[in-house]
PDB file of C-alpha atoms and ligand atoms in Angstrom:
ATOM      1  CA  MET A   1      -8.432 -19.967  12.698  1.00 63.00           C
ATOM      2  CA  ARG A   2      -7.335 -17.731  15.760  1.00 79.00           C
ATOM      3  CA  GLU A   3      -7.334 -13.849  15.341  1.00 92.00           C
ATOM      4  CA  ILE A   4      -4.136 -12.484  13.958  1.00 94.00           C
ATOM      5  CA  ARG A   5      -2.596 -11.293  16.463  1.00 95.00           C
ATOM      6  CA  GLU A   6      -3.598 -13.671  19.131  1.00 94.00           C
ATOM      7  CA  ARG A   7      -1.899 -16.214  16.789  1.00 93.00           C
ATOM      8  CA  LEU A   8       1.052 -13.869  16.766  1.00 96.00           C
ATOM      9  CA  GLY A   9       1.200 -13.566  20.724  1.00 96.00           C
ATOM     10  CA  LEU A  10       4.222 -10.673  20.354  1.00 98.00           C
ATOM     11  CA  LYS A  11       5.281  -9.487  24.121  1.00 96.00           C
ATOM     12  CA  ASN A  12       6.265  -6.159  22.269  1.00 97.00           C
ATOM     13  CA  PRO A  13       5.154  -4.148  19.138  1.00 98.00           C
ATOM     14  CA  LEU A  14       8.842  -3.384  18.211  1.00 98.00           C
ATOM     15  CA  CYS A  15       9.966  -5.358  14.980  1.00 98.00           C
ATOM     16  CA  LEU A  16      14.163  -5.409  14.876  1.00 98.00           C
ATOM     17  CA  ALA A  17      15.454  -5.635  11.342  1.00 98.00           C
ATOM     18  CA  LEU A  18      18.889  -7.505  11.506  1.00 98.00           C
ATOM     19  CA  ASP A  19      19.768  -6.528   7.645  1.00 98.00           C
ATOM     20  CA  LEU A  20      23.511  -6.846   9.076  1.00 98.00           C
ATOM     21  CA  THR A  21      25.761  -8.927   6.664  1.00 98.00           C
ATOM     22  CA  ASP A  22      28.754 -10.252   9.433  1.00 98.00           C
ATOM     23  CA  ARG A  23      26.901 -13.664  11.190  1.00 98.00           C
ATOM     24  CA  GLY A  24      29.613 -12.961  14.316  1.00 98.00           C
ATOM     25  CA  GLN A  25      27.719  -9.077  15.185  1.00 98.00           C
ATOM     26  CA  GLY A  26      24.428 -10.427  13.614  1.00 98.00           C
ATOM     27  CA  LEU A  27      24.094 -13.053  16.121  1.00 98.00           C
ATOM     28  CA  ALA A  28      25.372 -11.168  18.701  1.00 98.00           C
ATOM     29  CA  LEU A  29      22.746  -9.210  18.327  1.00 98.00           C
ATOM     30  CA  LEU A  30      19.829 -11.628  17.882  1.00 98.00           C
ATOM     31  CA  ARG A  31      21.229 -12.993  21.206  1.00 98.00           C
ATOM     32  CA  ASP A  32      21.011  -9.883  23.104  1.00 98.00           C
ATOM     33  CA  LEU A  33      18.430  -7.647  21.537  1.00 98.00           C
ATOM     34  CA  GLY A  34      15.929 -10.543  20.554  1.00 98.00           C
ATOM     35  CA  PRO A  35      14.389 -11.761  23.418  1.00 98.00           C
ATOM     36  CA  LEU A  36      13.663  -7.577  24.296  1.00 98.00           C
ATOM     37  CA  VAL A  37      11.151  -7.239  21.054  1.00 98.00           C
ATOM     38  CA  GLY A  38       8.802  -8.491  19.925  1.00 98.00           C
ATOM     39  CA  MET A  39       9.691 -10.333  16.741  1.00 98.00           C
ATOM     40  CA  VAL A  40      13.109  -9.780  14.516  1.00 98.00           C
ATOM     41  CA  LYS A  41      13.207  -9.143  10.918  1.00 98.00           C
ATOM     42  CA  CYS A  42      15.150 -11.316   8.657  1.00 98.00           C
ATOM     43  CA  GLY A  43      15.235  -9.789   5.193  1.00 98.00           C
ATOM     44  CA  PRO A  44      17.320 -10.565   2.202  1.00 98.00           C
ATOM     45  CA  VAL A  45      21.084  -8.930   3.546  1.00 98.00           C
ATOM     46  CA  PRO A  46      21.146 -11.397   6.469  1.00 98.00           C
ATOM     47  CA  TYR A  47      19.182 -14.703   5.039  1.00 98.00           C
ATOM     48  CA  LEU A  48      21.995 -14.532   2.021  1.00 98.00           C
ATOM     49  CA  SER A  49      24.808 -14.066   4.281  1.00 97.00           C
ATOM     50  CA  TRP A  50      24.071 -16.072   7.868  1.00 98.00           C
ATOM     51  CA  GLY A  51      19.887 -17.128   7.146  1.00 98.00           C
ATOM     52  CA  GLU A  52      21.055 -20.338   8.483  1.00 98.00           C
ATOM     53  CA  SER A  53      22.199 -19.544  11.511  1.00 98.00           C
ATOM     54  CA  PHE A  54      19.701 -16.768  12.082  1.00 98.00           C
ATOM     55  CA  LEU A  55      16.839 -19.232  11.913  1.00 98.00           C
ATOM     56  CA  SER A  56      18.477 -21.940  13.866  1.00 98.00           C
ATOM     57  CA  THR A  57      19.312 -19.530  16.404  1.00 98.00           C
ATOM     58  CA  ALA A  58      15.966 -18.311  16.612  1.00 98.00           C
ATOM     59  CA  GLU A  59      14.267 -21.264  17.113  1.00 98.00           C
ATOM     60  CA  GLU A  60      16.193 -22.003  19.571  1.00 98.00           C
ATOM     61  CA  LEU A  61      16.444 -18.951  21.455  1.00 98.00           C
ATOM     62  CA  GLY A  62      12.129 -18.620  21.136  1.00 98.00           C
ATOM     63  CA  ILE A  63      12.176 -15.812  19.137  1.00 98.00           C
ATOM     64  CA  PRO A  64       9.534 -15.155  16.555  1.00 98.00           C
ATOM     65  CA  VAL A  65      10.660 -14.122  13.037  1.00 98.00           C
ATOM     66  CA  PHE A  66       9.723 -12.274  10.553  1.00 98.00           C
ATOM     67  CA  LEU A  67      11.056 -13.611   7.367  1.00 98.00           C
ATOM     68  CA  ASP A  68      10.814 -10.654   5.023  1.00 98.00           C
ATOM     69  CA  LEU A  69      11.830 -11.624   1.081  1.00 98.00           C
ATOM     70  CA  LYS A  70       9.172  -9.741  -0.453  1.00 98.00           C
ATOM     71  CA  TRP A  71       8.463 -12.576  -3.013  1.00 98.00           C
ATOM     72  CA  HIS A  72       6.567 -11.186  -6.078  1.00 98.00           C
ATOM     73  CA  ASP A  73       6.008 -14.062  -8.800  1.00 98.00           C
ATOM     74  CA  ILE A  74       3.686 -16.138 -10.512  1.00 98.00           C
ATOM     75  CA  PRO A  75       0.532 -18.036  -8.537  1.00 98.00           C
ATOM     76  CA  ASN A  76       2.814 -21.302  -9.523  1.00 98.00           C
ATOM     77  CA  THR A  77       6.114 -20.208  -7.668  1.00 98.00           C
ATOM     78  CA  ILE A  78       4.886 -18.620  -4.674  1.00 98.00           C
ATOM     79  CA  PHE A  79       2.797 -21.328  -4.122  1.00 98.00           C
ATOM     80  CA  GLU A  80       5.903 -24.243  -3.918  1.00 98.00           C
ATOM     81  CA  THR A  81       8.070 -21.438  -2.208  1.00 98.00           C
ATOM     82  CA  LEU A  82       5.226 -20.907   0.611  1.00 98.00           C
ATOM     83  CA  SER A  83       4.963 -24.676   0.882  1.00 97.00           C
ATOM     84  CA  ARG A  84       8.727 -24.581   1.987  1.00 95.00           C
ATOM     85  CA  LEU A  85       9.347 -22.598   4.806  1.00 97.00           C
ATOM     86  CA  PRO A  86      12.420 -23.295   6.356  1.00 93.00           C
ATOM     87  CA  SER A  87      12.092 -22.915  10.113  1.00 96.00           C
ATOM     88  CA  PRO A  88       8.525 -23.049  12.499  1.00 96.00           C
ATOM     89  CA  ALA A  89      10.378 -19.779  14.184  1.00 97.00           C
ATOM     90  CA  ILE A  90       8.819 -18.077  10.755  1.00 98.00           C
ATOM     91  CA  ARG A  91       6.073 -16.259  12.113  1.00 98.00           C
ATOM     92  CA  MET A  92       5.462 -13.268   9.472  1.00 98.00           C
ATOM     93  CA  VAL A  93       6.354 -13.693   5.607  1.00 98.00           C
ATOM     94  CA  THR A  94       5.493 -10.906   2.824  1.00 98.00           C
ATOM     95  CA  ILE A  95       4.827 -10.702  -0.287  1.00 98.00           C
ATOM     96  CA  HIS A  96       4.147  -7.596  -2.585  1.00 98.00           C
ATOM     97  CA  ALA A  97       0.355  -6.970  -2.995  1.00 98.00           C
ATOM     98  CA  GLN A  98       1.713  -5.665  -6.967  1.00 98.00           C
ATOM     99  CA  GLY A  99       1.880  -9.471  -7.646  1.00 98.00           C
ATOM    100  CA  GLY A 100      -2.158  -9.240  -7.578  1.00 98.00           C
ATOM    101  CA  GLN A 101      -5.164 -11.592  -6.694  1.00 98.00           C
ATOM    102  CA  ALA A 102      -3.790 -14.904  -7.747  1.00 98.00           C
ATOM    103  CA  MET A 103      -0.632 -14.420  -6.931  1.00 98.00           C
ATOM    104  CA  ILE A 104      -1.930 -13.338  -2.487  1.00 98.00           C
ATOM    105  CA  ALA A 105      -4.748 -16.383  -3.031  1.00 98.00           C
ATOM    106  CA  ALA A 106      -1.616 -18.803  -4.317  1.00 98.00           C
ATOM    107  CA  ALA A 107       0.330 -17.863  -0.869  1.00 98.00           C
ATOM    108  CA  ARG A 108      -2.731 -17.558   1.055  1.00 98.00           C
ATOM    109  CA  ARG A 109      -3.275 -21.477  -0.095  1.00 98.00           C
ATOM    110  CA  ALA A 110       0.008 -22.639   0.744  1.00 98.00           C
ATOM    111  CA  LEU A 111       0.228 -21.437   4.237  1.00 97.00           C
ATOM    112  CA  ASP A 112      -3.348 -22.606   5.045  1.00 96.00           C
ATOM    113  CA  ALA A 113      -2.402 -26.139   3.730  1.00 96.00           C
ATOM    114  CA  SER A 114       0.640 -26.381   6.377  1.00 90.00           C
ATOM    115  CA  GLU A 115      -0.047 -28.326   9.714  1.00 87.00           C
ATOM    116  CA  SER A 116       0.812 -26.130  12.344  1.00 90.00           C
ATOM    117  CA  GLU A 117      -0.794 -22.466  12.643  1.00 92.00           C
ATOM    118  CA  PRO A 118       0.710 -20.344   9.683  1.00 95.00           C
ATOM    119  CA  PRO A 119       2.756 -17.587   9.974  1.00 97.00           C
ATOM    120  CA  ALA A 120       1.003 -14.235   8.937  1.00 98.00           C
ATOM    121  CA  LEU A 121       0.785 -13.601   5.307  1.00 98.00           C
ATOM    122  CA  ILE A 122       1.571  -9.484   4.730  1.00 98.00           C
ATOM    123  CA  ALA A 123       1.485  -7.724   1.709  1.00 98.00           C
ATOM    124  CA  VAL A 124       3.419  -4.856   0.409  1.00 98.00           C
ATOM    125  CA  THR A 125       2.031  -1.625  -0.775  1.00 98.00           C
ATOM    126  CA  LEU A 126       3.765   0.982  -1.577  1.00 97.00           C
ATOM    127  CA  LEU A 127       7.389   0.334  -0.731  1.00 96.00           C
ATOM    128  CA  THR A 128       8.057   3.286   2.035  1.00 94.00           C
ATOM    129  CA  HIS A 129      11.054   5.207  -0.161  1.00 92.00           C
ATOM    130  CA  LEU A 130       8.818   5.925  -2.574  1.00 94.00           C
ATOM    131  CA  THR A 131       8.028   9.739  -2.884  1.00 92.00           C
ATOM    132  CA  GLU A 132       4.770  11.246  -5.097  1.00 95.00           C
ATOM    133  CA  VAL A 133       6.524  11.899  -7.761  1.00 96.00           C
ATOM    134  CA  GLU A 134       7.913   8.279  -8.212  1.00 96.00           C
ATOM    135  CA  VAL A 135       4.349   6.626  -7.583  1.00 97.00           C
ATOM    136  CA  LYS A 136       2.494   9.247 -10.138  1.00 98.00           C
ATOM    137  CA  GLU A 137       5.576   8.292 -12.831  1.00 98.00           C
ATOM    138  CA  MET A 138       4.326   3.947 -11.474  1.00 97.00           C
ATOM    139  CA  GLY A 139       0.567   5.226 -12.475  1.00 97.00           C
ATOM    140  CA  TYR A 140      -0.846   5.529  -9.096  1.00 97.00           C
ATOM    141  CA  PRO A 141      -2.060   9.520  -8.798  1.00 97.00           C
ATOM    142  CA  SER A 142      -1.055   8.845  -4.742  1.00 96.00           C
ATOM    143  CA  ARG A 143       0.626   7.589  -2.143  1.00 95.00           C
ATOM    144  CA  GLU A 144      -2.231   7.268  -0.544  1.00 95.00           C
ATOM    145  CA  GLU A 145      -4.589   6.063  -3.755  1.00 97.00           C
ATOM    146  CA  GLY A 146      -1.972   3.007  -4.347  1.00 98.00           C
ATOM    147  CA  VAL A 147      -2.169   1.812  -1.186  1.00 98.00           C
ATOM    148  CA  ALA A 148      -5.437   1.701  -1.058  1.00 98.00           C
ATOM    149  CA  ARG A 149      -5.835   0.282  -4.207  1.00 98.00           C
ATOM    150  CA  LEU A 150      -2.882  -2.571  -3.466  1.00 98.00           C
ATOM    151  CA  GLY A 151      -4.527  -2.959  -0.099  1.00 98.00           C
ATOM    152  CA  SER A 152      -7.255  -3.871  -0.969  1.00 98.00           C
ATOM    153  CA  VAL A 153      -6.438  -6.201  -3.705  1.00 98.00           C
ATOM    154  CA  ALA A 154      -4.401  -8.126  -1.281  1.00 98.00           C
ATOM    155  CA  LEU A 155      -6.777  -7.526   1.869  1.00 98.00           C
ATOM    156  CA  SER A 156      -9.624  -9.233  -0.085  1.00 98.00           C
ATOM    157  CA  SER A 157      -7.549 -12.280  -1.683  1.00 98.00           C
ATOM    158  CA  GLY A 158      -6.471 -13.547   1.419  1.00 98.00           C
ATOM    159  CA  ALA A 159      -3.372 -11.305   3.541  1.00 98.00           C
ATOM    160  CA  ASP A 160      -3.700 -10.911   6.510  1.00 98.00           C
ATOM    161  CA  GLY A 161      -1.990  -7.251   6.526  1.00 98.00           C
ATOM    162  CA  LEU A 162      -0.167  -5.029   4.970  1.00 98.00           C
ATOM    163  CA  VAL A 163       3.067  -2.803   4.806  1.00 98.00           C
ATOM    164  CA  MET A 164       2.734   1.213   4.476  1.00 97.00           C
ATOM    165  CA  SER A 165       4.238   3.970   5.643  1.00 95.00           C
ATOM    166  CA  PRO A 166       3.634   4.958   8.788  1.00 95.00           C
ATOM    167  CA  GLY A 167       1.397   8.491   6.916  1.00 93.00           C
ATOM    168  CA  GLU A 168      -1.273   6.492   5.343  1.00 95.00           C
ATOM    169  CA  LEU A 169      -1.462   4.301   8.515  1.00 96.00           C
ATOM    170  CA  ALA A 170      -4.793   7.161   9.236  1.00 96.00           C
ATOM    171  CA  ARG A 171      -6.791   7.092   6.122  1.00 97.00           C
ATOM    172  CA  ALA A 172      -6.261   2.882   5.706  1.00 98.00           C
ATOM    173  CA  ARG A 173      -7.861   2.107   9.547  1.00 97.00           C
ATOM    174  CA  THR A 174     -10.703   4.205   8.959  1.00 97.00           C
ATOM    175  CA  ARG A 175     -11.039   2.619   4.998  1.00 98.00           C
ATOM    176  CA  TRP A 176     -10.624  -1.384   7.090  1.00 98.00           C
ATOM    177  CA  GLY A 177     -10.852  -1.144  10.460  1.00 97.00           C
ATOM    178  CA  GLY A 178      -9.273  -2.805  13.027  1.00 96.00           C
ATOM    179  CA  THR A 179      -9.287  -6.408  11.689  1.00 96.00           C
ATOM    180  CA  PRO A 180      -6.603  -5.844   9.507  1.00 98.00           C
ATOM    181  CA  TYR A 181      -2.469  -6.044  10.396  1.00 98.00           C
ATOM    182  CA  PHE A 182      -0.393  -3.009   9.740  1.00 98.00           C
ATOM    183  CA  VAL A 183       3.391  -3.269   9.147  1.00 98.00           C
ATOM    184  CA  THR A 184       5.372   0.016   9.635  1.00 97.00           C
ATOM    185  CA  PRO A 185       9.106   1.017   8.821  1.00 96.00           C
ATOM    186  CA  GLY A 186      10.154   4.102   8.579  1.00 92.00           C
ATOM    187  CA  ILE A 187      10.366   4.586  11.677  1.00 93.00           C
ATOM    188  CA  ARG A 188      12.807   7.342  13.578  1.00 90.00           C
ATOM    189  CA  PRO A 189      13.030   8.077  17.182  1.00 84.00           C
ATOM    190  CA  GLN A 190      13.051  12.090  17.201  1.00 67.00           C
ATOM    191  CA  GLY A 191       9.884  11.659  14.346  1.00 47.00           C
ATOM    192  CA  PRO A 192       9.927  13.811  11.178  1.00 45.00           C
ATOM    193  CA  ILE A 193      12.770  16.065  11.730  1.00 46.00           C
ATOM    194  CA  GLY A 194      15.230  13.558  12.776  1.00 52.00           C
ATOM    195  CA  ALA A 195      17.421  11.869  10.547  1.00 64.00           C
ATOM    196  CA  ARG A 196      15.433   9.915   8.085  1.00 69.00           C
ATOM    197  CA  ASP A 197      17.975   7.823   5.302  1.00 78.00           C
ATOM    198  CA  ASP A 198      15.536   6.908   2.252  1.00 79.00           C
ATOM    199  CA  GLN A 199      12.426   6.431   4.546  1.00 81.00           C
ATOM    200  CA  PHE A 200       9.568   8.960   3.181  1.00 71.00           C
ATOM    201  CA  ASN A 201       7.250   9.990   5.694  1.00 78.00           C
ATOM    202  CA  ALA A 202       9.303   8.540   8.979  1.00 86.00           C
ATOM    203  CA  ARG A 203       7.191   9.419  12.745  1.00 89.00           C
ATOM    204  CA  SER A 204       8.703   8.166  15.564  1.00 91.00           C
ATOM    205  CA  PRO A 205       7.304   4.885  17.316  1.00 93.00           C
ATOM    206  CA  ARG A 206       4.705   5.955  19.404  1.00 94.00           C
ATOM    207  CA  GLU A 207       3.314   8.416  16.914  1.00 93.00           C
ATOM    208  CA  ALA A 208       2.933   5.398  14.507  1.00 95.00           C
ATOM    209  CA  LEU A 209       0.849   3.737  17.108  1.00 96.00           C
ATOM    210  CA  ASN A 210      -1.093   6.005  17.570  1.00 96.00           C
ATOM    211  CA  GLU A 211      -2.138   6.024  13.971  1.00 96.00           C
ATOM    212  CA  GLY A 212      -2.587   2.355  14.569  1.00 97.00           C
ATOM    213  CA  SER A 213       0.394   0.730  13.668  1.00 97.00           C
ATOM    214  CA  ASP A 214       0.388  -2.685  14.870  1.00 98.00           C
ATOM    215  CA  LEU A 215       4.133  -3.465  14.568  1.00 98.00           C
ATOM    216  CA  LEU A 216       6.906  -0.789  14.003  1.00 98.00           C
ATOM    217  CA  VAL A 217       9.810  -2.214  11.994  1.00 98.00           C
ATOM    218  CA  VAL A 218      13.392  -0.683  13.117  1.00 97.00           C
ATOM    219  CA  GLY A 219      17.201  -1.450  11.989  1.00 97.00           C
ATOM    220  CA  ARG A 220      19.110   1.516  11.430  1.00 95.00           C
ATOM    221  CA  PRO A 221      18.662   3.706  14.593  1.00 94.00           C
ATOM    222  CA  ILE A 222      19.184  -0.059  16.516  1.00 96.00           C
ATOM    223  CA  ILE A 223      21.930  -1.403  14.478  1.00 97.00           C
ATOM    224  CA  ALA A 224      24.319   2.024  13.614  1.00 95.00           C
ATOM    225  CA  ALA A 225      23.909   3.356  17.561  1.00 94.00           C
ATOM    226  CA  ARG A 226      26.590   3.342  19.185  1.00 95.00           C
ATOM    227  CA  ASP A 227      24.961   1.662  21.692  1.00 97.00           C
ATOM    228  CA  PRO A 228      22.220  -0.799  20.249  1.00 97.00           C
ATOM    229  CA  ARG A 229      20.653  -1.955  23.820  1.00 98.00           C
ATOM    230  CA  GLU A 230      20.092   1.398  25.049  1.00 96.00           C
ATOM    231  CA  ALA A 231      18.529   2.313  21.523  1.00 96.00           C
ATOM    232  CA  THR A 232      16.165  -0.411  21.964  1.00 97.00           C
ATOM    233  CA  TYR A 233      15.292   0.478  25.496  1.00 96.00           C
ATOM    234  CA  SER A 234      14.469   4.227  24.279  1.00 94.00           C
ATOM    235  CA  LEU A 235      12.605   3.344  21.882  1.00 94.00           C
ATOM    236  CA  LEU A 236      10.905   0.374  23.747  1.00 95.00           C
ATOM    237  CA  ALA A 237      10.425   3.657  26.559  1.00 92.00           C
ATOM    238  CA  ASP A 238       8.280   5.526  24.071  1.00 89.00           C
ATOM    239  CA  LEU A 239       6.316   2.817  23.238  1.00 88.00           C
ATOM    240  CA  GLY A 240       5.047   3.381  26.840  1.00 79.00           C
TER     241      GLY A 240
HETATM  242  O1  LIG B 301       8.750  -5.008   4.087  1.00 86.92           O
HETATM  243  C1  LIG B 301       9.811  -4.184   4.806  1.00 86.92           C
HETATM  244  O2  LIG B 301      10.036  -4.442   5.903  1.00 86.92           O
HETATM  245  C2  LIG B 301      10.071  -3.077   4.686  1.00 86.92           C
HETATM  246  C3  LIG B 301       8.921  -2.160   3.205  1.00 86.92           C
HETATM  247  C4  LIG B 301       9.198  -1.303   2.770  1.00 86.92           C
HETATM  248  O3  LIG B 301       8.038  -0.218   2.427  1.00 86.92           O
HETATM  249  N1  LIG B 301      10.320  -0.683   3.400  1.00 86.92           N
HETATM  250  C5  LIG B 301      11.059  -0.743   4.259  1.00 86.92           C
HETATM  251  O4  LIG B 301      11.923  -0.022   4.912  1.00 86.92           O
HETATM  252  N2  LIG B 301      10.921  -2.294   4.387  1.00 86.92           N
HETATM  253  C6  LIG B 301      12.098  -2.778   5.292  1.00 86.92           C
HETATM  254  O5  LIG B 301      11.642  -1.876   7.114  1.00 86.92           O
HETATM  255  C7  LIG B 301      13.645  -1.720   7.288  1.00 86.92           C
HETATM  256  C8  LIG B 301      13.605  -0.726   7.980  1.00 86.92           C
HETATM  257  O6  LIG B 301      14.973  -0.709   8.208  1.00 86.92           O
HETATM  258  P1  LIG B 301      15.358   1.085   8.305  1.00 86.92           P
HETATM  259  O7  LIG B 301      15.283   1.927   7.624  1.00 86.92           O
HETATM  260  O8  LIG B 301      17.123   1.006   8.861  1.00 86.92           O
HETATM  261  O9  LIG B 301      14.826   1.589  10.253  1.00 86.92           O
HETATM  262  C9  LIG B 301      14.273  -2.165   6.293  1.00 86.92           C
HETATM  263  O10 LIG B 301      14.823  -3.494   6.220  1.00 86.92           O
HETATM  264  C10 LIG B 301      13.710  -2.301   5.091  1.00 86.92           C
HETATM  265  O11 LIG B 301      13.748  -3.885   4.426  1.00 86.92           O
END
């Protein structure tokens, strides 16, 4: 099977998270900005409101979709779910690393059984909003250690890559090398000083790329901007 980055063949590392409930607004942004970015992300918010038209429009325009439904279930359910992806436009999917070895291996088997080239299988380690205090309450000694443990399980069970916050990237690259595909939400134009919303450890696009990210997931800095097109160009300019 071809190497993951080659398989995805994205035009740039920006992924637009269209977390919008309004179908008209969402489709307009998909048509306008989708052709500018490497990927568009369809999470649960658009999927439940206008998912079918999201996928058919992306398919029609040839825009790669990251279907981000973060599955976390028993292996049989995961296998059946991932055997039925609804559109060939879907080039990346997420599962939770906390589902463990058997669940992740079931996801891998389901994707590998498809006749076409499988989408990237990406495991969410610790959600980016979680603070050090919260992860300690959950039983991990620190964010870094939690990402290391969950990431090791996921990568050794067949995941192509991981979601983590940009603050964990540098250590993750040292630990796992250049092969795994790293996806980072928590991207903010002005880095740690700018508006972070609920994102812990935010970084600018350039900082995240320098620290080893492959895909920068950006939602509100674009979709809530006064001029989303201008915001997209400005983020792309930061990527150089
Ligand atoms: O899997 C994700 O995309 C994801 C994982 C995670 O740990 N944190 C996280 O923020 N996300 C998603 O990344 C996007 C970030 O959006 P903004 O914070 O608006 O830029 C949202 O769609 C989140 O659902």
